[in-house]
Coordinates of N, CA and C in Angstrom, one line a residue:
X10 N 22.5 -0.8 0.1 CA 22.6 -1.0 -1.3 C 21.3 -1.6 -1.8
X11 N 20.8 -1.0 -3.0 CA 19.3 -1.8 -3.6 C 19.5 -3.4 -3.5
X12 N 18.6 -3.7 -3.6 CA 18.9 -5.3 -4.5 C 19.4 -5.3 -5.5
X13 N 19.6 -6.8 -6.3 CA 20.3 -6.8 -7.7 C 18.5 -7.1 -8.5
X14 N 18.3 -7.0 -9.0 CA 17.5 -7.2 -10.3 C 17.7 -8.2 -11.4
X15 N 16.6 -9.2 -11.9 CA 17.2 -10.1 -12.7 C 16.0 -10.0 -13.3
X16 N 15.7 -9.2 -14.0 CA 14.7 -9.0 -15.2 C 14.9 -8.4 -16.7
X17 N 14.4 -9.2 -17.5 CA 14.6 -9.1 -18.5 C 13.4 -7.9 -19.5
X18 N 12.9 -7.0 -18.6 CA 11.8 -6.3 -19.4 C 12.3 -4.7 -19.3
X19 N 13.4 -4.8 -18.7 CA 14.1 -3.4 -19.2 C 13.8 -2.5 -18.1
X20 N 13.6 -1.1 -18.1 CA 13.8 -0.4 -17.1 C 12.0 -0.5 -17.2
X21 N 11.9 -0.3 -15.6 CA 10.4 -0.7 -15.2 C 10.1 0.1 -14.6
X22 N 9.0 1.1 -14.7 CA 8.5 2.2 -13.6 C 7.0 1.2 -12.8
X23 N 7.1 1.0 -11.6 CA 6.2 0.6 -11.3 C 5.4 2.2 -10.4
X24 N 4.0 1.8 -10.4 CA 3.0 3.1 -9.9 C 2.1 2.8 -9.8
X25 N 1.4 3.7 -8.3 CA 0.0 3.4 -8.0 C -1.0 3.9 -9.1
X26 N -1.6 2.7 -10.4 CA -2.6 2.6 -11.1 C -3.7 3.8 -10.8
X27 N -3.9 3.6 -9.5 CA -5.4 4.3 -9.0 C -5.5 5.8 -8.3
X28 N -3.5 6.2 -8.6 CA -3.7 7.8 -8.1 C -3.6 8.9 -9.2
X29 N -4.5 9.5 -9.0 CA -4.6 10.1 -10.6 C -3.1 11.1 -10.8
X30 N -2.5 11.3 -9.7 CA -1.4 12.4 -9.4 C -0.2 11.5 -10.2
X31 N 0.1 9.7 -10.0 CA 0.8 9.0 -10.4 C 0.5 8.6 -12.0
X32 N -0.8 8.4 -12.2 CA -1.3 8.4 -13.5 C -1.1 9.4 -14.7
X33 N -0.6 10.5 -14.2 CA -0.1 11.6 -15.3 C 1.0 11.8 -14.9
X34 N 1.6 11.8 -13.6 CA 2.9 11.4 -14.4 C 3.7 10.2 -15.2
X35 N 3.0 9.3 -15.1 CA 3.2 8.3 -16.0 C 3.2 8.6 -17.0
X36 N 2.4 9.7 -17.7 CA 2.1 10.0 -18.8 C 2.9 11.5 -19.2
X37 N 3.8 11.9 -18.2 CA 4.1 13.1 -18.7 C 5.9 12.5 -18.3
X38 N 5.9 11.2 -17.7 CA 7.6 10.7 -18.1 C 7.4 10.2 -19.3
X39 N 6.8 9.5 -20.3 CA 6.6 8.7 -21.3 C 6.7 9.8 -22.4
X40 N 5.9 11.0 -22.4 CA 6.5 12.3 -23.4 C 7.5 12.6 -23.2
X41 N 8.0 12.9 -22.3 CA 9.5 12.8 -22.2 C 10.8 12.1 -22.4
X42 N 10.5 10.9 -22.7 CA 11.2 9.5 -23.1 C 11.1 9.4 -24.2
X43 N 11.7 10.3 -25.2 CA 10.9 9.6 -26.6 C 12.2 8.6 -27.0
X44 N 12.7 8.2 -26.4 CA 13.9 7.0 -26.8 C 13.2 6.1 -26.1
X45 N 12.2 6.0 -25.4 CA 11.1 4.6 -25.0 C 12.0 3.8 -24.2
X46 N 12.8 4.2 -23.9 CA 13.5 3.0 -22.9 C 12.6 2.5 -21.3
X47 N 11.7 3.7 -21.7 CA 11.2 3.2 -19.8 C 9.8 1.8 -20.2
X48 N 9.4 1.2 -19.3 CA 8.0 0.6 -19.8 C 7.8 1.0 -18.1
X49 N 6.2 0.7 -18.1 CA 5.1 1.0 -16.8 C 4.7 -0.4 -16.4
X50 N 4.3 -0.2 -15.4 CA 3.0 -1.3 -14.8 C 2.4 -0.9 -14.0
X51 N 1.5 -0.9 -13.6 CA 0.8 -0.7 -12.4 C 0.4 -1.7 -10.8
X52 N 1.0 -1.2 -10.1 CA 1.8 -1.7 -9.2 C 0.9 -2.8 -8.7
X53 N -0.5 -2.7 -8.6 CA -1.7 -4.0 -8.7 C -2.0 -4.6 -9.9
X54 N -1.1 -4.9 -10.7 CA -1.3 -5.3 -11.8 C -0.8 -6.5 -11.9
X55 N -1.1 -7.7 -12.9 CA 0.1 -9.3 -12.6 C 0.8 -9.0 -13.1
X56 N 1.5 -8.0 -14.0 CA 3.1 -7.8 -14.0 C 3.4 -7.0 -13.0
X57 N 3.1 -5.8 -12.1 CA 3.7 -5.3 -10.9 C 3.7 -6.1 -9.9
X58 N 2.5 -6.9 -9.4 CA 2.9 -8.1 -8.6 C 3.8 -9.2 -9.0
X59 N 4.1 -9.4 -9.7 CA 4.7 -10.1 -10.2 C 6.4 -9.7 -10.5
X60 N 6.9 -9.1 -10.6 CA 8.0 -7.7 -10.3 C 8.2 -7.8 -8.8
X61 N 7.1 -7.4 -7.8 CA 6.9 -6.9 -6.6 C 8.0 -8.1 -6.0
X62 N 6.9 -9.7 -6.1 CA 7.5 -10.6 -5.3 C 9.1 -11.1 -5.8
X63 N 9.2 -10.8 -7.0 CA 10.7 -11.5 -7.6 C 11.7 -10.9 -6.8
X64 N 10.8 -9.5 -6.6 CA 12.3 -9.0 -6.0 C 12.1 -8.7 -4.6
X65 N 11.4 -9.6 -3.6 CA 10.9 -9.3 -2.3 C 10.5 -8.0 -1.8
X66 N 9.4 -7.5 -2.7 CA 8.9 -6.1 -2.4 C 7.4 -6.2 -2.0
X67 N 6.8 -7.0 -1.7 CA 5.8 -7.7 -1.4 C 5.1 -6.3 -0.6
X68 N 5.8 -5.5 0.5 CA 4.9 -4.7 1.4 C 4.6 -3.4 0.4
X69 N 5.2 -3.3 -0.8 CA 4.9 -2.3 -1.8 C 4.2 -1.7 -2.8
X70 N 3.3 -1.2 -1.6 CA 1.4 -1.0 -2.5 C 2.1 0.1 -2.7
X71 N 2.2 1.2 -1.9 CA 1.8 2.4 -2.9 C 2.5 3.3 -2.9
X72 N 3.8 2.8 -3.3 CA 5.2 3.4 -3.2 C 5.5 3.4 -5.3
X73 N 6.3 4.2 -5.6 CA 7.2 4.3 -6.5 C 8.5 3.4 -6.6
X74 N 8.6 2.7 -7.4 CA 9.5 1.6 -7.5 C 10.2 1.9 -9.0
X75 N 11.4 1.9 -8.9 CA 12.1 1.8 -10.2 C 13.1 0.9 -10.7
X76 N 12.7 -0.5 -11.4 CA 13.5 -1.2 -11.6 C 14.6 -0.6 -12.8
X77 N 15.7 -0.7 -12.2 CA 16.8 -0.2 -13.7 C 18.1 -0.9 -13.7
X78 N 18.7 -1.4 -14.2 CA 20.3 -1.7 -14.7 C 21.1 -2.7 -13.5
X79 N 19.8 -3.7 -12.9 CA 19.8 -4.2 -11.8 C 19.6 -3.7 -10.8
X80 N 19.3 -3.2 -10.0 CA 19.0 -2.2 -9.4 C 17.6 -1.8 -8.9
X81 N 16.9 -2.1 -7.7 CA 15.6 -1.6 -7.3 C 15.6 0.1 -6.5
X82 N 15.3 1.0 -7.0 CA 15.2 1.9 -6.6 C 13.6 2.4 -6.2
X83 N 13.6 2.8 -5.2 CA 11.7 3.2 -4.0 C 11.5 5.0 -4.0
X84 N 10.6 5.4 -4.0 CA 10.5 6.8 -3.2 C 11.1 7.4 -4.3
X85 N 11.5 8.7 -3.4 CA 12.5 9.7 -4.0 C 13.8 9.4 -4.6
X86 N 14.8 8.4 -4.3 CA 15.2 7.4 -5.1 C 14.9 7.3 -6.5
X87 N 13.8 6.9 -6.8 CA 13.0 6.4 -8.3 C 12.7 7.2 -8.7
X88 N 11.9 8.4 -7.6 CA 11.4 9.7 -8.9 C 12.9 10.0 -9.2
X89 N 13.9 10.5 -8.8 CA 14.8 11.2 -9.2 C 15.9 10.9 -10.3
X90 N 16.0 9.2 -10.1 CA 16.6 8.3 -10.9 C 15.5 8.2 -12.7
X91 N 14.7 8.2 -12.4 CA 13.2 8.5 -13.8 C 13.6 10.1 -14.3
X92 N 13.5 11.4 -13.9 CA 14.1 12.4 -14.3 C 15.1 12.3 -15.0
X93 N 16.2 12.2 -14.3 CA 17.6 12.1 -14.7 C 17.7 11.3 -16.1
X94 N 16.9 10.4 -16.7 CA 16.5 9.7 -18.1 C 15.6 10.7 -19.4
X95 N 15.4 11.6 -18.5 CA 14.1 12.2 -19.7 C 15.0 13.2 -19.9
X96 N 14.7 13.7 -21.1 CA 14.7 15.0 -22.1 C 14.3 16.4 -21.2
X97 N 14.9 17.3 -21.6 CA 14.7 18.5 -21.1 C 14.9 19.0 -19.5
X98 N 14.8 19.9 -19.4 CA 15.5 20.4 -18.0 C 14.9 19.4 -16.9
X99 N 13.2 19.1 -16.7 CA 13.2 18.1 -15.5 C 14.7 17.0 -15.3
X100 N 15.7 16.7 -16.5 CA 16.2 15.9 -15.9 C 17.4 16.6 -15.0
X101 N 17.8 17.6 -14.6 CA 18.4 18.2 -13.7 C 18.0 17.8 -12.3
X102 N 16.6 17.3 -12.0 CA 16.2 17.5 -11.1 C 16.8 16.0 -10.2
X103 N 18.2 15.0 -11.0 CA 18.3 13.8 -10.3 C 19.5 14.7 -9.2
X104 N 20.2 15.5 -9.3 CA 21.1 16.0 -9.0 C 20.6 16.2 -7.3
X105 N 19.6 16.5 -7.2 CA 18.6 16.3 -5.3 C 18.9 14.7 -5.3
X106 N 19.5 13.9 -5.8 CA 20.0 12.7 -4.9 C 21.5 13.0 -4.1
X107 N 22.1 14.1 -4.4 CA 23.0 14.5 -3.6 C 23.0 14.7 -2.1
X108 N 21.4 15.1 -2.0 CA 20.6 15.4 -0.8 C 20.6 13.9 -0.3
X109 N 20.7 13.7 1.1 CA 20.5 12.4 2.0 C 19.0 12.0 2.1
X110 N 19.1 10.5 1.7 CA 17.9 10.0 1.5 C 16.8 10.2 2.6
X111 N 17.1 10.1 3.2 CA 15.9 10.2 4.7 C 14.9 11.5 4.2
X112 N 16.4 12.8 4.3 CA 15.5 14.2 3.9 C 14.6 14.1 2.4
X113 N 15.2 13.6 1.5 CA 14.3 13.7 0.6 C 13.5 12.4 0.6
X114 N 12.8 11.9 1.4 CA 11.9 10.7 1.9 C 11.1 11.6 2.5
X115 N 11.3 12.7 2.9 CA 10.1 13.5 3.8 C 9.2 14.3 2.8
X116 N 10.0 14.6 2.0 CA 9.3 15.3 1.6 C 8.2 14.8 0.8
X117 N 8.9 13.3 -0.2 CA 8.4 12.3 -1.0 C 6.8 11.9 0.1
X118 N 7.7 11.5 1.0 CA 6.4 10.8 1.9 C 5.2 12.1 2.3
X119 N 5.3 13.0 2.3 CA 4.5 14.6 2.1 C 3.5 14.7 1.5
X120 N 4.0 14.0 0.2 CA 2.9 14.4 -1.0 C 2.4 13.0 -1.4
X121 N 3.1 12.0 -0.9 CA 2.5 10.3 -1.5 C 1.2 10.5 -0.1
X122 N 1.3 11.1 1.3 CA 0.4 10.7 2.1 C -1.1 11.7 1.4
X123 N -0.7 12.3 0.7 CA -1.6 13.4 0.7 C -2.6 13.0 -0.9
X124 N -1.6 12.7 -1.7 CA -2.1 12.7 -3.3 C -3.2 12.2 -3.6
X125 N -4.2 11.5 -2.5 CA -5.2 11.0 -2.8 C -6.3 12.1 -2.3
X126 N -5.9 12.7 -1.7 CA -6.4 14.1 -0.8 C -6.8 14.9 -1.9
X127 N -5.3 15.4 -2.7 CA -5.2 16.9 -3.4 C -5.3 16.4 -5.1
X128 N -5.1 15.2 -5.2 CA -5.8 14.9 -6.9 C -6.9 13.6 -6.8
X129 N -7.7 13.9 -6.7 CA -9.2 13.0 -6.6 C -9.2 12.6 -7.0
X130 N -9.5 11.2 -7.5 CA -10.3 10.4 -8.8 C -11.2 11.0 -9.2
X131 N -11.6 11.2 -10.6 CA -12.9 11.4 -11.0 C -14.1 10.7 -11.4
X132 N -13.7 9.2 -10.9 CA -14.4 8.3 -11.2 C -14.5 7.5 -12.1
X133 N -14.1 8.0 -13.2 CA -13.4 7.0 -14.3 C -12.0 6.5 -14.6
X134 N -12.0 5.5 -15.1 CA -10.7 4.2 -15.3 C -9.9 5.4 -16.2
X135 N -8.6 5.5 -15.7 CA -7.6 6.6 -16.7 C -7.5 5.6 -17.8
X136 N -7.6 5.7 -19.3 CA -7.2 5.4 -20.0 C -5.9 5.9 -20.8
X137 N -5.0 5.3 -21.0 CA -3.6 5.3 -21.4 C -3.4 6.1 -22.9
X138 N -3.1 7.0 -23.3 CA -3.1 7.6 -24.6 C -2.3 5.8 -25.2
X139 N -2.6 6.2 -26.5 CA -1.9 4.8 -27.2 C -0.5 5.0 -27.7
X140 N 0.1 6.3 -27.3 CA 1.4 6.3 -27.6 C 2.2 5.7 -26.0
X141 N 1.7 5.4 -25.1 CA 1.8 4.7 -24.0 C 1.7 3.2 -23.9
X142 N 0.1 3.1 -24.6 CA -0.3 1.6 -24.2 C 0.9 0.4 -24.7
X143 N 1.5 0.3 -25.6 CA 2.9 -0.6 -25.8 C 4.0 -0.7 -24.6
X144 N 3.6 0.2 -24.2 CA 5.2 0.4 -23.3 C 4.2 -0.4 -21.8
X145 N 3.4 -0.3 -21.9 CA 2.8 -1.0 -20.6 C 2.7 -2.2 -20.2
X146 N 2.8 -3.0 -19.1 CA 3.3 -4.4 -19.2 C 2.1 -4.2 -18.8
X147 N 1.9 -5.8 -18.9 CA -0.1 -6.3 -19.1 C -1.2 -5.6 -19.3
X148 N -1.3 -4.6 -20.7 CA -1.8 -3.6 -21.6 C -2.6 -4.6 -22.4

């Protein structure tokens, strides 16, 4: 069972800041949310550290973390629990939590080992469209 959650900033997507593959989707859940209930941080950030330790997640650099409704959800877990909230057919896609966690951890852990591989930085700091930057904790 996740931990319980005792935060008061609402449903939290935490994400690796520095992968550009995590960095648009940050930006392509937030189009999708136009009811704004999600907010971001970036998982090296003093609100994602800050998040991180409250809830004894301390070994959690560069994982997907989804604080919601009490509740810490990691991994494929969080992406699928984040879907299941947005608009339009991606949110179908929570219904693969029916699938046993381990299997869909493989596949999660597949493309988190790789994403620095197959979406590069390009050297510049992602800046946040401004229909974003509010929703961002320490923006």
């Amino acid at each position: 069972m996740p931990p319980v959650m005792d935060d008061d900033a609402g449903t939290v997507v935490l994400f690796d800041g520095e992968c550009p593959l995590c960095s648009r989707a940050v930006a392509a859940i937030a189009a999708r949310d136009p009811g704004r209930r999600l907010r971001f941080a970036a998982l090296a950030s003093a609100a994602g550290a800050r998040l991180l330790a409250e809830h004894g997640l301390t070994g959690c650099r560069d994982t997907l973390v989804l604080l919601d409704q009490g509740r810490v959800h990691l991994r494929s877990g969080a992406a699928l629990r984040i879907a299941g909230k947005l608009n339009g057919a991606v949110r179908l896609l929570w219904l693969l939590l029916l699938i046993p966690a381990p299997l869909r951890d493989l596949v999660y852990d597949f493309i988190a080992r790789r994403r620095h591989r197959w979406f590069k930085p390009d050297g510049t700091c992602p800046v946040p469209p401004p229909s974003l930057r509010d929703r961002l904790l320490d923006s």
